[in-house]
Short mmCIF file of C-alpha atoms in Angstrom, two decimals:
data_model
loop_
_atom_site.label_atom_id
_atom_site.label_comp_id
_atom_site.label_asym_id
_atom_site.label_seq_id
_atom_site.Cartn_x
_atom_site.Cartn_y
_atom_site.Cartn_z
CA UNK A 20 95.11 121.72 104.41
CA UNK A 21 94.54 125.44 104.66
CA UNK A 22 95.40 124.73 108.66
CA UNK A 23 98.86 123.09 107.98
CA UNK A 24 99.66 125.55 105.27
CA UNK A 25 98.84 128.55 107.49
CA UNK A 26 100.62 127.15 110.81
CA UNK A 27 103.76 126.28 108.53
CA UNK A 28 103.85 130.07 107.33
CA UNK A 29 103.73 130.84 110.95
CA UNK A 30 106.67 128.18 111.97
CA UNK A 31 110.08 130.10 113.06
CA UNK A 32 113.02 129.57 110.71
CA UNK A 33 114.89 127.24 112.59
CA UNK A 34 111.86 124.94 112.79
CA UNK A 35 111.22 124.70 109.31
CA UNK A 36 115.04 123.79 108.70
CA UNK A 37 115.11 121.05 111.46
CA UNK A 38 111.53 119.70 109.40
CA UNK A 39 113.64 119.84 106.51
CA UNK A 40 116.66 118.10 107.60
CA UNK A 41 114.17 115.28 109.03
CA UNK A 42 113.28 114.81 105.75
CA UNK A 43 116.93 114.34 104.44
CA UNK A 44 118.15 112.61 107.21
CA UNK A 45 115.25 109.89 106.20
CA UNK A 46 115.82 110.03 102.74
CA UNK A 47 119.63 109.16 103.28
CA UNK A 48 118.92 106.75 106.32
CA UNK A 49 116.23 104.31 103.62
CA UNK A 50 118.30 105.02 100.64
CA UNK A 51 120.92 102.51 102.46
CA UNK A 52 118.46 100.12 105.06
CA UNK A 53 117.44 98.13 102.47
CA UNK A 54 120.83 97.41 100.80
CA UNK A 55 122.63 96.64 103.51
CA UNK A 56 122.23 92.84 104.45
CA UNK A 57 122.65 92.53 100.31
CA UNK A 58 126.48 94.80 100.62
CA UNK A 59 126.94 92.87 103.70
CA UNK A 60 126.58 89.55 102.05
CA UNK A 61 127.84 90.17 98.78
CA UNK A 62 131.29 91.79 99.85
CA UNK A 63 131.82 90.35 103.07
CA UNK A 64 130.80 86.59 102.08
CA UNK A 65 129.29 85.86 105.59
CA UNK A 66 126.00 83.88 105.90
CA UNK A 67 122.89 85.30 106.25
CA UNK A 68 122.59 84.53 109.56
CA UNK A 69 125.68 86.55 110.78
CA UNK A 70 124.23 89.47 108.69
CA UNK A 71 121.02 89.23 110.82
CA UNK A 72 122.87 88.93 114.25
CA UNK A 73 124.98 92.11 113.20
CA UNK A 74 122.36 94.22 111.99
CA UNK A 75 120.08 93.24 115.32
CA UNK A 76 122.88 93.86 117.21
CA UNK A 77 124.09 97.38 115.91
CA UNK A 78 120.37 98.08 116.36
CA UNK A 79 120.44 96.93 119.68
CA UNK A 80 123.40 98.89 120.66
CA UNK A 81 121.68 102.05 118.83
CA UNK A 82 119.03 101.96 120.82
CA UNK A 83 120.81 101.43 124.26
CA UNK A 84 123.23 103.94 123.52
CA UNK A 85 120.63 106.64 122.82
CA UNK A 86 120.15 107.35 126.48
CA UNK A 87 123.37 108.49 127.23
CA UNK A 88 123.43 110.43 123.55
CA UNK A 89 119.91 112.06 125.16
CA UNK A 90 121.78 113.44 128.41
CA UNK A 91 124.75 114.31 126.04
CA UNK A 92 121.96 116.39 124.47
CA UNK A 93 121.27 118.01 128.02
CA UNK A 94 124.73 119.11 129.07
CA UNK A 95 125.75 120.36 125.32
CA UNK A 96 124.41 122.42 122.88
CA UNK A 97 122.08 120.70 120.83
CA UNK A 98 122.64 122.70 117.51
CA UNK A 99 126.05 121.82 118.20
CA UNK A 100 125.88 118.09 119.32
CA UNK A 101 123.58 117.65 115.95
CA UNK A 102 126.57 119.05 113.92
CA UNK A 103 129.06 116.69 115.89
CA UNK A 104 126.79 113.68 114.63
CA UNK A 105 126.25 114.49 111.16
CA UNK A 106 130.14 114.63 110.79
CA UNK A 107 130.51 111.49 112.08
CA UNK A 108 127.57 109.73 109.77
CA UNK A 109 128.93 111.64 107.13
CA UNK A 110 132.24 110.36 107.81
CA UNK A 111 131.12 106.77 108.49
CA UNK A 112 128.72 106.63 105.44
CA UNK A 113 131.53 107.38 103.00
CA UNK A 114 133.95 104.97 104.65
CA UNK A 115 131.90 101.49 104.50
CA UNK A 116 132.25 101.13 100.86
CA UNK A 117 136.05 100.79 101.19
CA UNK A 118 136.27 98.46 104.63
CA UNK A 119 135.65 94.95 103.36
CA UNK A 120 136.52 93.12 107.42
CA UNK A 121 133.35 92.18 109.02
CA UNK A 122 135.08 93.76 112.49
CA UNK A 123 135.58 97.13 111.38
CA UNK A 124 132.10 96.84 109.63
CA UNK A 125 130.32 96.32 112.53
CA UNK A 126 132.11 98.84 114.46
CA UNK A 127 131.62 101.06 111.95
CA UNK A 128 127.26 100.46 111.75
CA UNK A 129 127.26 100.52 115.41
CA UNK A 130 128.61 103.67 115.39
CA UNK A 131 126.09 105.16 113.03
CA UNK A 132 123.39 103.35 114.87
CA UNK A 133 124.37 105.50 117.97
CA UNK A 134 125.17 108.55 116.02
CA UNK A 135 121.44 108.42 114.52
CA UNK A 136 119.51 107.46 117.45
CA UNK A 137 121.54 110.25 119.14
CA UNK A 138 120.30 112.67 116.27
CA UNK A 139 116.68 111.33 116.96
CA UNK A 140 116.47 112.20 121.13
CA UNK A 141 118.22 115.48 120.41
CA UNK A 142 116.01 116.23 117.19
CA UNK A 143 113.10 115.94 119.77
CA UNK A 144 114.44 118.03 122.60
CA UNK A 145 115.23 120.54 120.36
CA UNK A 146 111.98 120.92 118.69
CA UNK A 147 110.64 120.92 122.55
CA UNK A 148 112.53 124.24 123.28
CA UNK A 149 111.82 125.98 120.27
CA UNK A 150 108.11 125.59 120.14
CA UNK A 151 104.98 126.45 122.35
CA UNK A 152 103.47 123.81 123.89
CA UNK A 153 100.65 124.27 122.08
CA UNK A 154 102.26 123.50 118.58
CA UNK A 155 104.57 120.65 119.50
CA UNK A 156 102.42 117.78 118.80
CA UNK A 157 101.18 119.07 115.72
CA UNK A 158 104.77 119.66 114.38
CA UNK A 159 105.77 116.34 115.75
CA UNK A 160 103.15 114.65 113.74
CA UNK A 161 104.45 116.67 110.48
CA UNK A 162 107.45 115.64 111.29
CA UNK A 163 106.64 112.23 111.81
CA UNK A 164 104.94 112.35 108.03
CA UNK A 165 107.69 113.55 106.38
CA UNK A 166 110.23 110.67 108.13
CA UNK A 167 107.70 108.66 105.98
CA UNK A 168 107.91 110.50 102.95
CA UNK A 169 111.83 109.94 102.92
CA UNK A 170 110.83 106.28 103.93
CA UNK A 171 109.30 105.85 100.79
CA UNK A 172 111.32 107.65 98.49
CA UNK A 173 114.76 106.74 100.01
CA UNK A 174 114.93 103.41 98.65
CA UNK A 175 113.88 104.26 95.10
CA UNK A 176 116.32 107.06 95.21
CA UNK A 177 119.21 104.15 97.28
CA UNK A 178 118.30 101.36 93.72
CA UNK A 179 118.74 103.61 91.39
CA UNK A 180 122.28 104.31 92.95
CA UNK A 181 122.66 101.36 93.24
CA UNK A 182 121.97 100.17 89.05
CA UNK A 183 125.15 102.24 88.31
CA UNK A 184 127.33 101.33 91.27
CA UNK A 185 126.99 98.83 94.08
CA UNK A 186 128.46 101.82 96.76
CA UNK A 187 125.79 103.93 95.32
CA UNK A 188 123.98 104.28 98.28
CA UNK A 189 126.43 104.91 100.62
CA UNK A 190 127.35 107.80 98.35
CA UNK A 191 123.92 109.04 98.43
CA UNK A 192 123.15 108.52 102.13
CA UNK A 193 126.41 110.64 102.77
CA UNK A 194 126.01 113.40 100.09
CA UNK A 195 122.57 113.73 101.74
CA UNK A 196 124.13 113.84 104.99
CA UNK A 197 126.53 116.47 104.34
CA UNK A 198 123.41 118.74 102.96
CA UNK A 199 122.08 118.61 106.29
CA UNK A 200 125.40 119.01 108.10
CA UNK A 201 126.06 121.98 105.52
CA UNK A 202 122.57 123.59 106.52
CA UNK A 203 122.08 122.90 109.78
CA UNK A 204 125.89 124.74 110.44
CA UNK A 205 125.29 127.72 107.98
CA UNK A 206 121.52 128.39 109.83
CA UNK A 207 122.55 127.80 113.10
CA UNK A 208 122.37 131.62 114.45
CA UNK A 209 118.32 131.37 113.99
CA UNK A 210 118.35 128.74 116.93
CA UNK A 211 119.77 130.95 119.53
CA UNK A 212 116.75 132.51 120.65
CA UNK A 213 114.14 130.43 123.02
CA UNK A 214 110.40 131.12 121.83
CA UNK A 215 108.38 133.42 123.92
CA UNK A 216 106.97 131.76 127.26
CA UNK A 217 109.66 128.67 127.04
CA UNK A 218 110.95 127.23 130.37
CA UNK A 219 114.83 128.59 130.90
CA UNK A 220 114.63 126.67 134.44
CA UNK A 221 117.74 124.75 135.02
CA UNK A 222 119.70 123.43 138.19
CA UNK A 223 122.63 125.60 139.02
CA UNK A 224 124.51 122.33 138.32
CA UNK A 225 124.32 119.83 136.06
CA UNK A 226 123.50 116.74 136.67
CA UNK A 227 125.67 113.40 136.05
CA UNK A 228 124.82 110.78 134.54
CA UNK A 229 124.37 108.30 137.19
CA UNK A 230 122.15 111.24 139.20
CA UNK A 231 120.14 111.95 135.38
CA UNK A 232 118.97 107.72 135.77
CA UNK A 233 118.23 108.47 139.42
CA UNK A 234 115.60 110.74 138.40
CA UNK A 235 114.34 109.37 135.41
CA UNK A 236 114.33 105.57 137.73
CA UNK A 237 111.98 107.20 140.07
CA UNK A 238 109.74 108.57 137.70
CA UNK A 239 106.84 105.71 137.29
CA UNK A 240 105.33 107.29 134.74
CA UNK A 241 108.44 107.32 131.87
CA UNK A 242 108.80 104.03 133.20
CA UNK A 243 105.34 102.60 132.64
CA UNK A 244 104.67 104.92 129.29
CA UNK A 245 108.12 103.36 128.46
CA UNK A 246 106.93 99.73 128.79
CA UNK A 247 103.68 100.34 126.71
CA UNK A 248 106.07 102.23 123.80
CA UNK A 249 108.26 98.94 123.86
CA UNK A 250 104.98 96.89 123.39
CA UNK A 251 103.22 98.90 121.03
CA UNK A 252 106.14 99.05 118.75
CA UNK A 253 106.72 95.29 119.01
CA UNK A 254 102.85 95.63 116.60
CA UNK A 255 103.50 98.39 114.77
CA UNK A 256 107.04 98.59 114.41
CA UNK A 257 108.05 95.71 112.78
CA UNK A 258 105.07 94.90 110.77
CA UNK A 259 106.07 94.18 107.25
CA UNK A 260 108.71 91.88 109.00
CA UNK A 261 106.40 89.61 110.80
CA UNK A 262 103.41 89.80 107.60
CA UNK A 263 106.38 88.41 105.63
CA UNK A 264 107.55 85.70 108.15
CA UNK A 265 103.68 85.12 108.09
CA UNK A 266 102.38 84.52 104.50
CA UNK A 267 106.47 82.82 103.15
CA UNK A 268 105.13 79.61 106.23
CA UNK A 269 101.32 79.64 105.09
CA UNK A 270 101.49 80.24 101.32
CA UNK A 271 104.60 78.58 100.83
CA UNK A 272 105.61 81.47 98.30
CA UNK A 273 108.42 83.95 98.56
CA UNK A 274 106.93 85.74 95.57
CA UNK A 275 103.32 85.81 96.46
CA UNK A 276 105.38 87.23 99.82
CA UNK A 277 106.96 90.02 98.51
CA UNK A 278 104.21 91.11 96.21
CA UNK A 279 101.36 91.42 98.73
CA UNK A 280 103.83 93.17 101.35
CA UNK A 281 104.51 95.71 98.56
CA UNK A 282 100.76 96.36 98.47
CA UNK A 283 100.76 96.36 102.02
CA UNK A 284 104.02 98.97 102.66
CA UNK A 285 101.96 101.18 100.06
CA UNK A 286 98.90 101.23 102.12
CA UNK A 287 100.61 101.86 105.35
CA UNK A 288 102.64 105.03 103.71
CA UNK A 289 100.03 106.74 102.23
CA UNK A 290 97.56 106.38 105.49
CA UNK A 291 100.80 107.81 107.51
CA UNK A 292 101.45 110.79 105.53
CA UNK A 293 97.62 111.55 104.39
CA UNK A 294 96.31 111.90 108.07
CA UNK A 295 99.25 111.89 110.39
CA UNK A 296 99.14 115.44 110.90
CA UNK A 297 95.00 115.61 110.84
CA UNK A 298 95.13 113.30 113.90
CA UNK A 299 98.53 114.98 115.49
CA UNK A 300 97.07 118.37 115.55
CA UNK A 301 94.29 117.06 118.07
CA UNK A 302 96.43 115.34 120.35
CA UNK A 303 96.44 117.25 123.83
CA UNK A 304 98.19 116.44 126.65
CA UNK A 305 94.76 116.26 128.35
CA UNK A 306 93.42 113.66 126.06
CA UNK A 307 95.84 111.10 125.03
CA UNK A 308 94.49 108.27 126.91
CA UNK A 309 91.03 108.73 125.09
CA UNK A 310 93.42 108.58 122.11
CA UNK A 311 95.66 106.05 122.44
CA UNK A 312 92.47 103.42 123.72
CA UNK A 313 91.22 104.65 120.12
CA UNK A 314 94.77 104.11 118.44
CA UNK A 315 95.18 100.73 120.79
CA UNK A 316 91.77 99.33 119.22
CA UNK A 317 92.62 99.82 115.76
CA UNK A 318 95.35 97.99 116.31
CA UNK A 319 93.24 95.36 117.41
CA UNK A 320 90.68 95.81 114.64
CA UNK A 321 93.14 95.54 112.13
CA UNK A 322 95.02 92.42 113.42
CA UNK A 323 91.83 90.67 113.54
CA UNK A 324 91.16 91.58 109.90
CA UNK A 325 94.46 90.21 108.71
CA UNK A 326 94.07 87.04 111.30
CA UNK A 327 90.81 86.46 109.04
CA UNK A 328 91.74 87.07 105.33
CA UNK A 329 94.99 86.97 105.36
CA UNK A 330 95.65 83.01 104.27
CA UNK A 331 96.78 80.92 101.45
CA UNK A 332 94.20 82.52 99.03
CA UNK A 333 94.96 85.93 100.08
CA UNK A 334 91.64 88.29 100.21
CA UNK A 335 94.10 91.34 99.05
CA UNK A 336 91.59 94.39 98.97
CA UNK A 337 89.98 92.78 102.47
CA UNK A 338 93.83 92.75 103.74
CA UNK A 339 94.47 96.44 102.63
CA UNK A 340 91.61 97.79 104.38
CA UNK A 341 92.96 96.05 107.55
CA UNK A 342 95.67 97.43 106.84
CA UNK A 343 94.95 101.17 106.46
CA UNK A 344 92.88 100.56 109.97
CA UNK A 345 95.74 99.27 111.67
CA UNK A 346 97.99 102.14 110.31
CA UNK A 347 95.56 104.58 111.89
CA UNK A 348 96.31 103.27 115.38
CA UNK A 349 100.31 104.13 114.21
CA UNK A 350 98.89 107.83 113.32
CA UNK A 351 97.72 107.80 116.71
CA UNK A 352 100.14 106.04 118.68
CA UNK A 353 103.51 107.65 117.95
CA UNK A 354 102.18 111.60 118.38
CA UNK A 355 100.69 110.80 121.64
CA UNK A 356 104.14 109.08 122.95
CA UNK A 357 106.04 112.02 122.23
CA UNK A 358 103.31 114.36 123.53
CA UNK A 359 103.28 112.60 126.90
CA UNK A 360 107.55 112.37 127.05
CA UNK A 361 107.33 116.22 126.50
CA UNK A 362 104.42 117.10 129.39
CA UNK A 363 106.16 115.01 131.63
CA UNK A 364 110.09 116.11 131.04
CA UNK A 365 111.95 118.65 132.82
CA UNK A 366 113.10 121.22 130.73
CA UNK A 367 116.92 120.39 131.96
CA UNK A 368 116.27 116.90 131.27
CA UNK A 369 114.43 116.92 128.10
CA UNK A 370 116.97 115.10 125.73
CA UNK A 371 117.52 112.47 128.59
CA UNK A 372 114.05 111.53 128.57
CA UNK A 373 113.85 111.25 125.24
CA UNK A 374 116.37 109.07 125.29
CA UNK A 375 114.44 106.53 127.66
CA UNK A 376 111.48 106.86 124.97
CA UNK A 377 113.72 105.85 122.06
CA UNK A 378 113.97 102.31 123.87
CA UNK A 379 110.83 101.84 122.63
CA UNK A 380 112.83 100.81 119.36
CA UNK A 381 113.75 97.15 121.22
CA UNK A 382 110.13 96.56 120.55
CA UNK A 383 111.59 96.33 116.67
CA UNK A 384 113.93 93.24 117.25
CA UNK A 385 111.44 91.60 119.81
CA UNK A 386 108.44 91.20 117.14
CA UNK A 387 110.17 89.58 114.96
CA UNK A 388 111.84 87.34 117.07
CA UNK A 389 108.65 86.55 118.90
CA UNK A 390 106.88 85.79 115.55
CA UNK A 391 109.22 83.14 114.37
CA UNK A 392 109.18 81.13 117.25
CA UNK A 393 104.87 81.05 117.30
CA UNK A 394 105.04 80.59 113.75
CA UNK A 395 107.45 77.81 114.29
CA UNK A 396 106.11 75.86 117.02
CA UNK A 397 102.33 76.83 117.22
CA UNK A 398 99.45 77.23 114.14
CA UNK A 399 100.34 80.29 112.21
CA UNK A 400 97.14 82.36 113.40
CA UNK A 401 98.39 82.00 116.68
CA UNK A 402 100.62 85.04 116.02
CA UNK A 403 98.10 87.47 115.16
CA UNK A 404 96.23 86.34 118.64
CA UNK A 405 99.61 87.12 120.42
CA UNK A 406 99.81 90.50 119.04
CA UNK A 407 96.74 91.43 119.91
CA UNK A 408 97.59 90.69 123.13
CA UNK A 409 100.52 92.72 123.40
CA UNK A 410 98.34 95.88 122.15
CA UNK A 411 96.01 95.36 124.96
CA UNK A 412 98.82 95.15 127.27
CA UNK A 413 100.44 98.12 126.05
CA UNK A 414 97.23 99.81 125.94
CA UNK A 415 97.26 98.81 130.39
CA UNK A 416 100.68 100.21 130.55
CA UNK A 417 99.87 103.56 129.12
CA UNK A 418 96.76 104.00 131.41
CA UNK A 419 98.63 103.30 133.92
CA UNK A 420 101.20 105.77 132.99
CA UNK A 421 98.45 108.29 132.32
CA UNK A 422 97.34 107.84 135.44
CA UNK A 423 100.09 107.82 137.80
CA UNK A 424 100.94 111.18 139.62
CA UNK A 425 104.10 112.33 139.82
CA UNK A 426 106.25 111.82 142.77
CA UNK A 427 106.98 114.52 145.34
CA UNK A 428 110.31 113.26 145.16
CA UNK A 429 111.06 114.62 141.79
CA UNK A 430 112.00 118.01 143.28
CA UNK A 431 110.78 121.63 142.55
CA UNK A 432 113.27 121.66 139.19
CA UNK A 433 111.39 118.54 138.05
CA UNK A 434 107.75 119.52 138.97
CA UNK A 435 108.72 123.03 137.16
CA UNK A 436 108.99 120.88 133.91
CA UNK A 437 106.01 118.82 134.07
CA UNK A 438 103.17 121.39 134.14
CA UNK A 439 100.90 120.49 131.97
CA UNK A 440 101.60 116.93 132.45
CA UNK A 441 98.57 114.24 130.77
CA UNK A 442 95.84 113.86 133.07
CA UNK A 443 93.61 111.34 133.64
CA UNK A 444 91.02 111.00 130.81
#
């Protein structure tokens, strides 16, 4: 404790603000996530089926869209790009509670699903610049805790909103919004100066798009780091989704459902924020494939817990511990993807290859998906045998990114931006 308290005295201004309006942005984004397929269905009046197929596919779009929103990130300024954003989910938040046509409703959520994963890649990059390598995983991983914090509190904060007015958390998500857009634009002269020792080495020109994906195609190891994020967040990502699918076909009890998933979203918060930054703070570029194998095999650990206690007669303490075992491999896991993005990046093409990480999200919509159909058409304990083969596949992708050298072909202005890239382990 003494550590974080001492390195957050040390933090430059514009650090602690961006840590702060992570926090809000959070707050605002889970004050509204949970009410939406309930607005959706309740004022538009389509089934619950065309709610699921438009949120999937505004978070489908999101994601996809967040690469170009990461080059975006490269050619403008990012202070300024982030202010461009939170007008527009400002703007957006504040105008779904008076559009009642599906159509402009799902233009209107894809839209913010760009606009946030946009503010995501760009969040990253411009952390990146304005800390020393040495202190980027650590503030990632605080980061990363409070994200959770506002993922706990937002939608306790969204149903109280919501007991005196339906729109309630639209109001909140954009009054939340607009603090952030207010700070971020009345702060934004302490981000104009690069921290000592940070890269300023850019190409004379800037790249297009089409010559950004040329790089970032021949880079194996985004690629294959990529492919293990997409993976790895198919188990961790989506986790309360697929428990749910999981005990609603074996105990045959929506309410026995929701209660032990409560227990279980409980366990999984407090884990997050009570050692996420212990664990970041060790994270080196140098020894993220020790830690990801450990983060991989806690995965594993836990699913096999839950694969044995987790039945009709639910062994709930049993469960939890799996539970706060599997969470640790999430501790590990999402510090040591962003610490290998930001060895590996350019400096000019930082917010581009963030943008390729944030695909990772599709892993989101897969597990789901791929859970239904095994519980479906095979034994229900089939599922957690699937997804612990998926972690161990993940875990071969990421040694194989780990592994991989870069290629000459990358150019001086690329090689300049990987030193200090992950080595072997």
């Amino acid at each position: 404790m003494n550590e974080l308290l001492r390195m957050l005295r040390e933090l430059p201004l514009s650090v602690k603000i961006l840590l702060l309006i992570a926090l809000a942005r959070s707050v605002s984004f889970f004050a509204l996530l949970p009410f939406l397929p309930i607005y959706l269905h309740d004022t538009l009046d389509p089934d619950m089926v065309r709610v699921g197929y438009t949120l999937g596919l505004c978070l489908f779009v999101g994601t996809l869209t967040s690469v170009y929103g990461g080059y975006l990130a490269d050619r403008f300024n990012k202070v300024s790009f982030m202010l461009a954003l939170d007008v527009i989910l400002t703007a957006i938040y504040l105008t779904l509670p008076v559009v009642h046509t599906l159509g402009p409703v799902l233009l209107l959520l894809m839209l913010a699903n760009t606009a946030s994963s946009s503010m995501s890649v760009t969040g990253n990059a411009l952390l990146a610049e304005l800390l020393p390598t040495e202190l980027r995983t650590k503030v990632f991983s605080l980061r990363y805790s409070l994200q959770n914090i506002g993922a706990v509190t937002g939608p306790f904060l969204g149903a109280w909103c919501a007991r005196w007015d339906m729109r309630g958390p639209f109001w909140l998500a954009g009054t939340v919004t607009a603090f952030a857009l207010v700070l971020l634009g009345s702060t934004r002269r302490h981000f104009a100066v690069a921290p000592p020792g940070a890269s300023k080495a850019e190409p004379d020109k800037p790249l297009r798009f089409s010559e950004t994906l040329r790089v970032m195609r021949a880079d194996r190891r985004l690629g294959l780091f990529t492919l293990g994020g997409i993976l790895s967040m198919v188990i961790y990502g989506p986790l309360l989704t697929y428990l749910s699918q999981y005990l609603v076909v074996v105990a045959k009890n929506s309410d026995l459902a929701y209660k032990t998933v409560s227990y279980f979203s409980a366990a999984n918060a407090f884990v997050v924020i009570s050692l996420q930054y212990f664990v970041g703070s060790r994270l080196k570029p140098d020894n993220l494939l020790r830690w990801l194998t450990w983060g991989i095999a806690a995965f594993v650990v836990g699913l096999v817990g839950l694969s044995l206690w987790l039945s009709v007669a639910v062994a709930l303490v049993p469960c939890i511990i799996a539970i706060c075992i599997f969470t640790i491999g999430e501790v590990i896991v999402v510090p040591a993807e962003y610490t290998f993005i930001d060895s590996i990046a350019p400096s000019h093409l930082r917010g581009s290859y963030f943008g390729v990480q944030n695909l990772i999200y599709f892993g989101v919509a897969l597990g789901p998906i791929m859970c239904g159909v095994l519980l479906d058409k095979a034994t229900p304990v089939i599922m957690f045998y699937a997804l612990i083969a998926v972690a161990i596949t993940s875990w071969l992708f990421y040694v194989l990114g780990c592994r991989t050298v870069a290629a000459p072909s990358q150019g001086p202005a690329a090689a300049a931006g990987t030193a200090g890239a992950a080595a072997p382990d």
